[in-house]
A tleap script that builds the chain and sets N, CA, C and O, in Angstrom:
source leaprc.protein.ff14SB
mol = sequence {
  NMET VAL ARG VAL SER HIE PRO PHE HIE PRO
  TRP PHE GLY ARG GLU PHE LEU PHE VAL ARG
  VAL THR GLN THR TRP GLY GLU ASP ARG VAL
  PHE PHE VAL ASP GLN ASP ASP GLU LEU LEU
  SER LEU PRO LEU GLY TRP THR ASP ALA ALA
  PRO VAL ASP VAL PHE VAL GLU VAL ALA ALA
  GLY ARG CYS HIE PHE ARG VAL THR ASP LEU
  THR ALA LEU VAL GLN LEU MET ALA GLY LEU
  GLY ASP ALA GLY ARG GLU CYS LYS ASP ASP
  SER VAL SER PRO VAL ARG GLU ILE LEU PRO
  SER GLY ARG THR ARG PRO THR VAL THR TRP
  GLN ASP PRO CLEU
}
set mol.1.N position { 0.241 16.586 17.075 }
set mol.1.CA position { 0.275 15.155 16.818 }
set mol.1.C position { 0.202 14.914 15.306 }
set mol.1.O position { -0.398 15.691 14.564 }
set mol.2.N position { 0.822 13.830 14.880 }
set mol.2.CA position { 0.773 13.417 13.482 }
set mol.2.C position { 0.431 11.927 13.459 }
set mol.2.O position { 0.931 11.151 14.272 }
set mol.3.N position { -0.425 11.544 12.515 }
set mol.3.CA position { -0.881 10.153 12.414 }
set mol.3.C position { -0.310 9.537 11.136 }
set mol.3.O position { -0.283 10.179 10.086 }
set mol.4.N position { 0.150 8.276 11.236 }
set mol.4.CA position { 0.632 7.539 10.069 }
set mol.4.C position { -0.592 7.080 9.290 }
set mol.4.O position { -1.451 6.378 9.824 }
set mol.5.N position { -0.667 7.484 8.017 }
set mol.5.CA position { -1.856 7.188 7.207 }
set mol.5.C position { -1.595 6.196 6.080 }
set mol.5.O position { -2.532 5.803 5.385 }
set mol.6.N position { -0.345 5.783 5.882 }
set mol.6.CA position { -0.037 4.819 4.821 }
set mol.6.C position { -0.616 3.461 5.228 }
set mol.6.O position { -0.245 2.925 6.272 }
set mol.7.N position { -1.525 2.896 4.416 }
set mol.7.CA position { -2.245 1.686 4.836 }
set mol.7.C position { -1.383 0.441 5.026 }
set mol.7.O position { -1.798 -0.482 5.726 }
set mol.8.N position { -0.193 0.388 4.421 }
set mol.8.CA position { 0.644 -0.799 4.543 }
set mol.8.C position { 1.791 -0.623 5.529 }
set mol.8.O position { 2.601 -1.534 5.707 }
set mol.9.N position { 1.866 0.529 6.165 }
set mol.9.CA position { 2.942 0.758 7.136 }
set mol.9.C position { 2.556 0.107 8.471 }
set mol.9.O position { 1.394 0.170 8.872 }
set mol.10.N position { 3.512 -0.514 9.158 }
set mol.10.CA position { 3.179 -1.165 10.433 }
set mol.10.C position { 2.678 -0.201 11.510 }
set mol.10.O position { 2.031 -0.634 12.463 }
set mol.11.N position { 2.963 1.090 11.377 }
set mol.11.CA position { 2.483 2.077 12.347 }
set mol.11.C position { 1.174 2.727 11.908 }
set mol.11.O position { 0.766 3.737 12.483 }
set mol.12.N position { 0.518 2.169 10.909 }
set mol.12.CA position { -0.721 2.752 10.396 }
set mol.12.C position { -1.691 3.032 11.544 }
set mol.12.O position { -1.977 2.159 12.363 }
set mol.13.N position { -2.194 4.280 11.584 }
set mol.13.CA position { -3.167 4.676 12.596 }
set mol.13.C position { -2.563 5.184 13.891 }
set mol.13.O position { -3.270 5.776 14.707 }
set mol.14.N position { -1.271 4.967 14.099 }
set mol.14.CA position { -0.642 5.438 15.338 }
set mol.14.C position { -0.359 6.931 15.248 }
set mol.14.O position { -0.083 7.455 14.169 }
set mol.15.N position { -0.427 7.604 16.375 }
set mol.15.CA position { -0.133 9.032 16.460 }
set mol.15.C position { 1.171 9.251 17.210 }
set mol.15.O position { 1.488 8.541 18.165 }
set mol.16.N position { 1.913 10.246 16.757 }
set mol.16.CA position { 3.194 10.596 17.355 }
set mol.16.C position { 3.257 12.105 17.557 }
set mol.16.O position { 2.490 12.855 16.954 }
set mol.17.N position { 4.174 12.537 18.407 }
set mol.17.CA position { 4.367 13.957 18.673 }
set mol.17.C position { 5.081 14.597 17.485 }
set mol.17.O position { 6.230 14.267 17.191 }
set mol.18.N position { 4.394 15.512 16.806 }
set mol.18.CA position { 4.914 16.182 15.617 }
set mol.18.C position { 6.044 17.130 16.001 }
set mol.18.O position { 5.943 17.843 16.999 }
set mol.19.N position { 7.137 17.142 15.203 }
set mol.19.CA position { 8.248 18.065 15.423 }
set mol.19.C position { 8.317 19.088 14.293 }
set mol.19.O position { 8.230 20.290 14.542 }
set mol.20.N position { 8.472 18.617 13.041 }
set mol.20.CA position { 8.571 19.541 11.901 }
set mol.20.C position { 8.483 18.769 10.583 }
set mol.20.O position { 8.585 17.542 10.552 }
set mol.21.N position { 8.290 19.525 9.490 }
set mol.21.CA position { 8.374 18.982 8.131 }
set mol.21.C position { 9.598 19.607 7.492 }
set mol.21.O position { 9.731 20.831 7.463 }
set mol.22.N position { 10.488 18.780 6.984 }
set mol.22.CA position { 11.734 19.252 6.387 }
set mol.22.C position { 12.028 18.430 5.143 }
set mol.22.O position { 11.700 17.245 5.079 }
set mol.23.N position { 12.650 19.066 4.154 }
set mol.23.CA position { 13.044 18.312 2.964 }
set mol.23.C position { 14.378 17.628 3.256 }
set mol.23.O position { 15.397 18.277 3.495 }
set mol.24.N position { 14.338 16.320 3.228 }
set mol.24.CA position { 15.516 15.498 3.499 }
set mol.24.C position { 15.528 14.347 2.509 }
set mol.24.O position { 14.474 13.808 2.173 }
set mol.25.N position { 16.708 13.965 2.036 }
set mol.25.CA position { 16.857 12.880 1.069 }
set mol.25.C position { 16.011 13.120 -0.189 }
set mol.25.O position { 15.493 12.178 -0.788 }
set mol.26.N position { 15.879 14.389 -0.576 }
set mol.26.CA position { 15.180 14.734 -1.806 }
set mol.26.C position { 13.673 14.704 -1.733 }
set mol.26.O position { 13.014 14.755 -2.771 }
set mol.27.N position { 13.100 14.621 -0.536 }
set mol.27.CA position { 11.643 14.613 -0.400 }
set mol.27.C position { 11.249 15.272 0.917 }
set mol.27.O position { 12.058 15.382 1.838 }
set mol.28.N position { 10.006 15.705 0.991 }
set mol.28.CA position { 9.498 16.268 2.240 }
set mol.28.C position { 9.240 15.127 3.208 }
set mol.28.O position { 8.581 14.143 2.874 }
set mol.29.N position { 9.779 15.280 4.430 }
set mol.29.CA position { 9.621 14.250 5.453 }
set mol.29.C position { 9.070 14.877 6.722 }
set mol.29.O position { 9.364 16.028 7.043 }
set mol.30.N position { 8.269 14.106 7.436 }
set mol.30.CA position { 7.715 14.534 8.712 }
set mol.30.C position { 8.598 13.954 9.812 }
set mol.30.O position { 8.830 12.746 9.870 }
set mol.31.N position { 9.084 14.830 10.675 }
set mol.31.CA position { 9.870 14.382 11.818 }
set mol.31.C position { 8.967 14.376 13.041 }
set mol.31.O position { 8.179 15.298 13.255 }
set mol.32.N position { 9.096 13.318 13.842 }
set mol.32.CA position { 8.251 13.159 15.019 }
set mol.32.C position { 9.020 12.392 16.087 }
set mol.32.O position { 10.069 11.808 15.818 }
set mol.33.N position { 8.488 12.404 17.283 }
set mol.33.CA position { 9.113 11.719 18.414 }
set mol.33.C position { 8.216 10.557 18.817 }
set mol.33.O position { 7.002 10.716 18.949 }
set mol.34.N position { 8.825 9.376 19.014 }
set mol.34.CA position { 8.037 8.215 19.437 }
set mol.34.C position { 7.966 8.126 20.958 }
set mol.34.O position { 8.430 9.029 21.654 }
set mol.35.N position { 7.394 7.052 21.473 }
set mol.35.CA position { 7.195 6.902 22.921 }
set mol.35.C position { 8.508 6.789 23.685 }
set mol.35.O position { 8.529 7.001 24.897 }
set mol.36.N position { 9.617 6.457 22.994 }
set mol.36.CA position { 10.926 6.365 23.640 }
set mol.36.C position { 11.734 7.647 23.468 }
set mol.36.O position { 12.944 7.660 23.695 }
set mol.37.N position { 11.059 8.729 23.063 }
set mol.37.CA position { 11.696 10.026 22.805 }
set mol.37.C position { 12.768 9.959 21.722 }
set mol.37.O position { 13.736 10.719 21.759 }
set mol.38.N position { 12.604 9.064 20.767 }
set mol.38.CA position { 13.522 8.949 19.643 }
set mol.38.C position { 12.963 9.747 18.473 }
set mol.38.O position { 11.784 9.627 18.139 }
set mol.39.N position { 13.818 10.567 17.848 }
set mol.39.CA position { 13.407 11.367 16.691 }
set mol.39.C position { 13.401 10.480 15.459 }
set mol.39.O position { 14.427 9.900 15.104 }
set mol.40.N position { 12.243 10.370 14.800 }
set mol.40.CA position { 12.078 9.538 13.615 }
set mol.40.C position { 11.483 10.375 12.500 }
set mol.40.O position { 11.034 11.498 12.732 }
set mol.41.N position { 11.476 9.833 11.287 }
set mol.41.CA position { 10.844 10.542 10.178 }
set mol.41.C position { 10.221 9.556 9.198 }
set mol.41.O position { 10.646 8.407 9.076 }
set mol.42.N position { 9.207 10.044 8.512 }
set mol.42.CA position { 8.535 9.302 7.442 }
set mol.42.C position { 8.287 10.274 6.291 }
set mol.42.O position { 8.256 11.486 6.507 }
set mol.43.N position { 8.108 9.761 5.070 }
set mol.43.CA position { 7.725 10.646 3.973 }
set mol.43.C position { 6.414 11.367 4.304 }
set mol.43.O position { 5.508 10.780 4.894 }
set mol.44.N position { 6.323 12.623 3.924 }
set mol.44.CA position { 5.149 13.446 4.220 }
set mol.44.C position { 3.865 12.774 3.754 }
set mol.44.O position { 2.861 12.809 4.465 }
set mol.45.N position { 3.880 12.170 2.583 }
set mol.45.CA position { 2.688 11.538 2.026 }
set mol.45.C position { 2.199 10.330 2.789 }
set mol.45.O position { 1.094 9.852 2.534 }
set mol.46.N position { 2.982 9.825 3.709 }
set mol.46.CA position { 2.581 8.665 4.501 }
set mol.46.C position { 1.896 9.074 5.788 }
set mol.46.O position { 1.566 8.222 6.613 }
set mol.47.N position { 1.675 10.376 5.972 }
set mol.47.CA position { 1.082 10.876 7.213 }
set mol.47.C position { -0.103 11.784 6.908 }
set mol.47.O position { -0.326 12.173 5.762 }
set mol.48.N position { -0.859 12.117 7.955 }
set mol.48.CA position { -1.971 13.042 7.773 }
set mol.48.C position { -1.514 14.501 7.757 }
set mol.48.O position { -2.342 15.409 7.674 }
set mol.49.N position { -0.200 14.730 7.837 }
set mol.49.CA position { 0.326 16.088 7.744 }
set mol.49.C position { 0.394 16.563 6.296 }
set mol.49.O position { 0.569 17.755 6.042 }
set mol.50.N position { 0.258 15.645 5.353 }
set mol.50.CA position { 0.298 15.995 3.931 }
set mol.50.C position { -0.977 16.734 3.539 }
set mol.50.O position { -2.056 16.432 4.049 }
set mol.51.N position { -0.852 17.701 2.636 }
set mol.51.CA position { -2.068 18.370 2.170 }
set mol.51.C position { -2.976 17.375 1.441 }
set mol.51.O position { -2.496 16.406 0.851 }
set mol.52.N position { -4.258 17.613 1.485 }
set mol.52.CA position { -5.223 16.722 0.844 }
set mol.52.C position { -5.027 16.763 -0.670 }
set mol.52.O position { -4.977 17.838 -1.268 }
set mol.53.N position { -4.916 15.577 -1.286 }
set mol.53.CA position { -4.813 15.469 -2.737 }
set mol.53.C position { -6.210 15.690 -3.306 }
set mol.53.O position { -7.129 14.922 -3.022 }
set mol.54.N position { -6.369 16.739 -4.110 }
set mol.54.CA position { -7.681 17.107 -4.638 }
set mol.54.C position { -8.282 15.969 -5.453 }
set mol.54.O position { -9.480 15.704 -5.348 }
set mol.55.N position { -7.474 15.294 -6.260 }
set mol.55.CA position { -7.974 14.194 -7.073 }
set mol.55.C position { -8.543 13.079 -6.197 }
set mol.55.O position { -9.634 12.571 -6.457 }
set mol.56.N position { -7.798 12.707 -5.164 }
set mol.56.CA position { -8.246 11.637 -4.263 }
set mol.56.C position { -9.533 12.054 -3.560 }
set mol.56.O position { -10.431 11.233 -3.373 }
set mol.57.N position { -9.625 13.311 -3.174 }
set mol.57.CA position { -10.820 13.806 -2.483 }
set mol.57.C position { -12.049 13.755 -3.395 }
set mol.57.O position { -13.119 13.308 -2.980 }
set mol.58.N position { -11.888 14.211 -4.626 }
set mol.58.CA position { -13.015 14.241 -5.562 }
set mol.58.C position { -13.399 12.821 -5.997 }
set mol.58.O position { -14.583 12.525 -6.156 }
set mol.59.N position { -12.413 11.947 -6.188 }
set mol.59.CA position { -12.697 10.576 -6.618 }
set mol.59.C position { -13.443 9.795 -5.543 }
set mol.59.O position { -14.199 8.876 -5.861 }
set mol.60.N position { -13.247 10.137 -4.309 }
set mol.60.CA position { -13.973 9.526 -3.175 }
set mol.60.C position { -13.975 7.995 -3.238 }
set mol.60.O position { -15.005 7.358 -3.018 }
set mol.61.N position { -12.808 7.414 -3.541 }
set mol.61.CA position { -12.695 5.961 -3.550 }
set mol.61.C position { -13.154 5.285 -4.825 }
set mol.61.O position { -13.072 4.061 -4.931 }
set mol.62.N position { -13.642 6.057 -5.810 }
set mol.62.CA position { -14.147 5.463 -7.045 }
set mol.62.C position { -13.041 5.186 -8.058 }
set mol.62.O position { -13.267 4.460 -9.026 }
set mol.63.N position { -11.860 5.745 -7.856 }
set mol.63.CA position { -10.759 5.562 -8.801 }
set mol.63.C position { -9.581 4.936 -8.065 }
set mol.63.O position { -9.103 5.482 -7.071 }
set mol.64.N position { -9.119 3.799 -8.552 }
set mol.64.CA position { -8.054 3.076 -7.864 }
set mol.64.C position { -6.670 3.649 -8.145 }
set mol.64.O position { -5.748 3.426 -7.361 }
set mol.65.N position { -6.504 4.380 -9.240 }
set mol.65.CA position { -5.194 4.895 -9.623 }
set mol.65.C position { -5.297 6.362 -10.001 }
set mol.65.O position { -6.289 6.802 -10.583 }
set mol.66.N position { -4.245 7.118 -9.658 }
set mol.66.CA position { -4.188 8.518 -10.065 }
set mol.66.C position { -3.539 8.588 -11.444 }
set mol.66.O position { -2.677 7.771 -11.768 }
set mol.67.N position { -3.945 9.550 -12.247 }
set mol.67.CA position { -3.411 9.702 -13.603 }
set mol.67.C position { -1.905 9.916 -13.559 }
set mol.67.O position { -1.178 9.350 -14.375 }
set mol.68.N position { -1.427 10.725 -12.619 }
set mol.68.CA position { 0.016 10.978 -12.537 }
set mol.68.C position { 0.798 9.701 -12.245 }
set mol.68.O position { 1.893 9.510 -12.774 }
set mol.69.N position { 0.241 8.824 -11.405 }
set mol.69.CA position { 0.917 7.563 -11.104 }
set mol.69.C position { 0.921 6.635 -12.314 }
set mol.69.O position { 1.924 5.971 -12.576 }
set mol.70.N position { -0.187 6.579 -13.054 }
set mol.70.CA position { -0.247 5.745 -14.253 }
set mol.70.C position { 0.701 6.262 -15.328 }
set mol.70.O position { 1.337 5.473 -16.026 }
set mol.71.N position { 0.799 7.568 -15.464 }
set mol.71.CA position { 1.730 8.162 -16.427 }
set mol.71.C position { 3.167 7.800 -16.068 }
set mol.71.O position { 3.961 7.459 -16.944 }
set mol.72.N position { 3.497 7.872 -14.795 }
set mol.72.CA position { 4.845 7.499 -14.347 }
set mol.72.C position { 5.113 6.022 -14.624 }
set mol.72.O position { 6.227 5.661 -15.003 }
set mol.73.N position { 4.114 5.168 -14.443 }
set mol.73.CA position { 4.263 3.743 -14.716 }
set mol.73.C position { 4.525 3.495 -16.200 }
set mol.73.O position { 5.385 2.685 -16.546 }
set mol.74.N position { 3.801 4.175 -17.074 }
set mol.74.CA position { 4.004 4.030 -18.516 }
set mol.74.C position { 5.418 4.451 -18.898 }
set mol.74.O position { 6.065 3.785 -19.707 }
set mol.75.N position { 5.903 5.551 -18.323 }
set mol.75.CA position { 7.260 6.012 -18.625 }
set mol.75.C position { 8.300 5.012 -18.130 }
set mol.75.O position { 9.308 4.777 -18.797 }
set mol.76.N position { 8.056 4.429 -16.969 }
set mol.76.CA position { 8.970 3.422 -16.437 }
set mol.76.C position { 9.011 2.203 -17.344 }
set mol.76.O position { 10.086 1.677 -17.630 }
set mol.77.N position { 7.848 1.751 -17.797 }
set mol.77.CA position { 7.791 0.581 -18.675 }
set mol.77.C position { 8.418 0.878 -20.031 }
set mol.77.O position { 9.074 0.013 -20.612 }
set mol.78.N position { 8.224 2.090 -20.538 }
set mol.78.CA position { 8.820 2.455 -21.819 }
set mol.78.C position { 10.342 2.461 -21.712 }
set mol.78.O position { 11.034 2.161 -22.685 }
set mol.79.N position { 10.859 2.797 -20.547 }
set mol.79.CA position { 12.299 2.807 -20.331 }
set mol.79.C position { 12.916 1.421 -20.336 }
set mol.79.O position { 14.128 1.278 -20.495 }
set mol.80.N position { 12.092 0.403 -20.163 }
set mol.80.CA position { 12.607 -0.958 -20.193 }
set mol.80.C position { 12.975 -1.393 -21.603 }
set mol.80.O position { 13.770 -2.315 -21.780 }
set mol.81.N position { 12.400 -0.733 -22.611 }
set mol.81.CA position { 12.717 -1.044 -23.999 }
set mol.81.C position { 12.291 -2.439 -24.385 }
set mol.81.O position { 11.223 -2.908 -23.990 }
set mol.82.N position { 13.135 -3.103 -25.161 }
set mol.82.CA position { 12.829 -4.441 -25.657 }
set mol.82.C position { 13.291 -5.537 -24.709 }
set mol.82.O position { 13.175 -6.719 -25.032 }
set mol.83.N position { 13.803 -5.174 -23.567 }
set mol.83.CA position { 14.303 -6.183 -22.626 }
set mol.83.C position { 13.179 -7.134 -22.218 }
set mol.83.O position { 12.118 -6.699 -21.770 }
set mol.84.N position { 13.416 -8.391 -22.373 }
set mol.84.CA position { 12.471 -9.400 -21.915 }
set mol.84.C position { 11.293 -9.655 -22.825 }
set mol.84.O position { 10.364 -10.358 -22.427 }
set mol.85.N position { 11.291 -9.115 -24.034 }
set mol.85.CA position { 10.142 -9.327 -24.904 }
set mol.85.C position { 10.106 -10.726 -25.502 }
set mol.85.O position { 9.025 -11.240 -25.790 }
set mol.86.N position { 11.262 -11.353 -25.696 }
set mol.86.CA position { 11.290 -12.722 -26.210 }
set mol.86.C position { 12.215 -13.554 -25.342 }
set mol.86.O position { 13.230 -13.063 -24.849 }
set mol.87.N position { 11.862 -14.795 -25.162 }
set mol.87.CA position { 12.713 -15.700 -24.405 }
set mol.87.C position { 13.864 -16.154 -25.288 }
set mol.87.O position { 13.671 -16.407 -26.477 }
set mol.88.N position { 15.029 -16.255 -24.732 }
set mol.88.CA position { 16.184 -16.788 -25.445 }
set mol.88.C position { 16.140 -18.308 -25.337 }
set mol.88.O position { 15.586 -18.846 -24.379 }
set mol.89.N position { 16.722 -19.004 -26.315 }
set mol.89.CA position { 16.692 -20.471 -26.310 }
set mol.89.C position { 17.278 -21.043 -25.032 }
set mol.89.O position { 16.740 -22.010 -24.492 }
set mol.90.N position { 18.376 -20.465 -24.532 }
set mol.90.CA position { 19.018 -21.023 -23.344 }
set mol.90.C position { 18.224 -20.750 -22.066 }
set mol.90.O position { 18.480 -21.374 -21.037 }
set mol.91.N position { 17.253 -19.814 -22.121 }
set mol.91.CA position { 16.493 -19.507 -20.913 }
set mol.91.C position { 15.429 -20.553 -20.611 }
set mol.91.O position { 14.877 -20.570 -19.511 }
set mol.92.N position { 15.132 -21.433 -21.578 }
set mol.92.CA position { 14.113 -22.453 -21.356 }
set mol.92.C position { 14.713 -23.852 -21.268 }
set mol.92.O position { 13.973 -24.835 -21.245 }
set mol.93.N position { 16.039 -23.960 -21.219 }
set mol.93.CA position { 16.655 -25.287 -21.162 }
set mol.93.C position { 16.200 -26.105 -19.958 }
set mol.93.O position { 16.037 -27.318 -20.097 }
set mol.94.N position { 15.985 -25.508 -18.777 }
set mol.94.CA position { 15.459 -26.329 -17.680 }
set mol.94.C position { 14.080 -26.903 -17.990 }
set mol.94.O position { 13.740 -27.983 -17.508 }
set mol.95.N position { 13.284 -26.195 -18.785 }
set mol.95.CA position { 11.961 -26.690 -19.157 }
set mol.95.C position { 12.096 -27.902 -20.074 }
set mol.95.O position { 11.338 -28.863 -19.948 }
set mol.96.N position { 13.058 -27.860 -20.997 }
set mol.96.CA position { 13.267 -28.989 -21.907 }
set mol.96.C position { 13.586 -30.262 -21.134 }
set mol.96.O position { 13.176 -31.354 -21.528 }
set mol.97.N position { 14.320 -30.118 -20.030 }
set mol.97.CA position { 14.719 -31.292 -19.260 }
set mol.97.C position { 13.530 -32.003 -18.624 }
set mol.97.O position { 13.584 -33.212 -18.400 }
set mol.98.N position { 12.450 -31.267 -18.328 }
set mol.98.CA position { 11.318 -31.912 -17.664 }
set mol.98.C position { 10.180 -32.272 -18.611 }
set mol.98.O position { 9.217 -32.914 -18.190 }
set mol.99.N position { 10.269 -31.870 -19.895 }
set mol.99.CA position { 9.236 -32.229 -20.862 }
set mol.99.C position { 9.401 -33.692 -21.266 }
set mol.99.O position { 10.527 -34.168 -21.407 }
set mol.100.N position { 8.304 -34.406 -21.453 }
set mol.100.CA position { 8.404 -35.795 -21.942 }
set mol.100.C position { 9.050 -35.811 -23.316 }
set mol.100.O position { 8.923 -34.854 -24.080 }
set mol.101.N position { 9.741 -36.892 -23.629 }
set mol.101.CA position { 10.419 -36.994 -24.926 }
set mol.101.C position { 9.391 -36.917 -26.058 }
set mol.101.O position { 8.268 -37.405 -25.932 }
set mol.102.N position { 9.796 -36.300 -27.149 }
set mol.102.CA position { 8.908 -36.153 -28.285 }
set mol.102.C position { 8.086 -34.868 -28.248 }
set mol.102.O position { 7.512 -34.479 -29.265 }
set mol.103.N position { 8.022 -34.215 -27.113 }
set mol.103.CA position { 7.265 -32.958 -27.024 }
set mol.103.C position { 8.215 -31.796 -27.204 }
set mol.103.O position { 9.367 -31.851 -26.773 }
set mol.104.N position { 7.748 -30.778 -27.822 }
set mol.104.CA position { 8.578 -29.588 -28.009 }
set mol.104.C position { 8.102 -28.499 -27.066 }
set mol.104.O position { 6.961 -28.501 -26.603 }
set mol.105.N position { 8.986 -27.590 -26.800 }
set mol.105.CA position { 8.632 -26.504 -25.891 }
set mol.105.C position { 7.745 -25.503 -26.621 }
set mol.105.O position { 7.899 -25.307 -27.827 }
set mol.106.N position { 6.831 -24.875 -25.915 }
set mol.106.CA position { 6.007 -23.844 -26.534 }
set mol.106.C position { 6.833 -22.586 -26.790 }
set mol.106.O position { 7.763 -22.279 -26.044 }
set mol.107.N position { 6.488 -21.872 -27.842 }
set mol.107.CA position { 7.139 -20.616 -28.113 }
set mol.107.C position { 6.526 -19.556 -27.224 }
set mol.107.O position { 5.307 -19.384 -27.204 }
set mol.108.N position { 7.365 -18.844 -26.487 }
set mol.108.CA position { 6.888 -17.830 -25.564 }
set mol.108.C position { 7.354 -16.475 -26.048 }
set mol.108.O position { 8.553 -16.226 -26.173 }
set mol.109.N position { 6.411 -15.609 -26.318 }
set mol.109.CA position { 6.753 -14.241 -26.698 }
set mol.109.C position { 5.952 -13.277 -25.837 }
set mol.109.O position { 4.844 -13.578 -25.394 }
set mol.110.N position { 6.530 -12.144 -25.620 }
set mol.110.CA position { 5.861 -11.087 -24.827 }
set mol.110.C position { 5.186 -10.146 -25.783 }
set mol.110.O position { 5.808 -9.684 -26.739 }
set mol.111.N position { 3.934 -9.852 -25.550 }
set mol.111.CA position { 3.212 -8.919 -26.396 }
set mol.111.C position { 2.966 -7.626 -25.645 }
set mol.111.O position { 2.555 -7.638 -24.485 }
set mol.112.N position { 3.214 -6.532 -26.299 }
set mol.112.CA position { 3.023 -5.221 -25.697 }
set mol.112.C position { 1.534 -4.963 -25.536 }
set mol.112.O position { 0.799 -4.985 -26.524 }
set mol.113.N position { 1.061 -4.715 -24.289 }
set mol.113.CA position { -0.379 -4.493 -24.086 }
set mol.113.C position { -0.864 -3.153 -24.623 }
set mol.113.O position { -2.068 -2.918 -24.723 }
set mol.114.N position { 0.068 -2.283 -24.966 }
set mol.114.CA position { -0.337 -0.957 -25.472 }
set mol.114.C position { -0.435 -0.983 -26.933 }
set mol.114.O position { -0.761 0.033 -27.547 }
savepdb mol mol.pdb
quit
């Protein structure tokens, strides 16, 4: 048996008949059979068939984020470059239409938190 352990998956906590773990679509996936004898699969990390993550075990709920996940997030954000750091004049034109006459729009700039 294999149990779905991903907290946001609709099958969270349900158990299914385990078939195998195979690398498919570039990731390890757990194949299982549901109550209608249909062969299904989920990512290995979404089930209790995944090996225990040592960091998660040692953190025992005290750490909300893993270092590897935060590092990946920083790399993703760095890849965005300067996109979206400043608003263009034409991007706030709908705001100008609803401001009372005589008032000017606030200057909006994005500041890098790092």
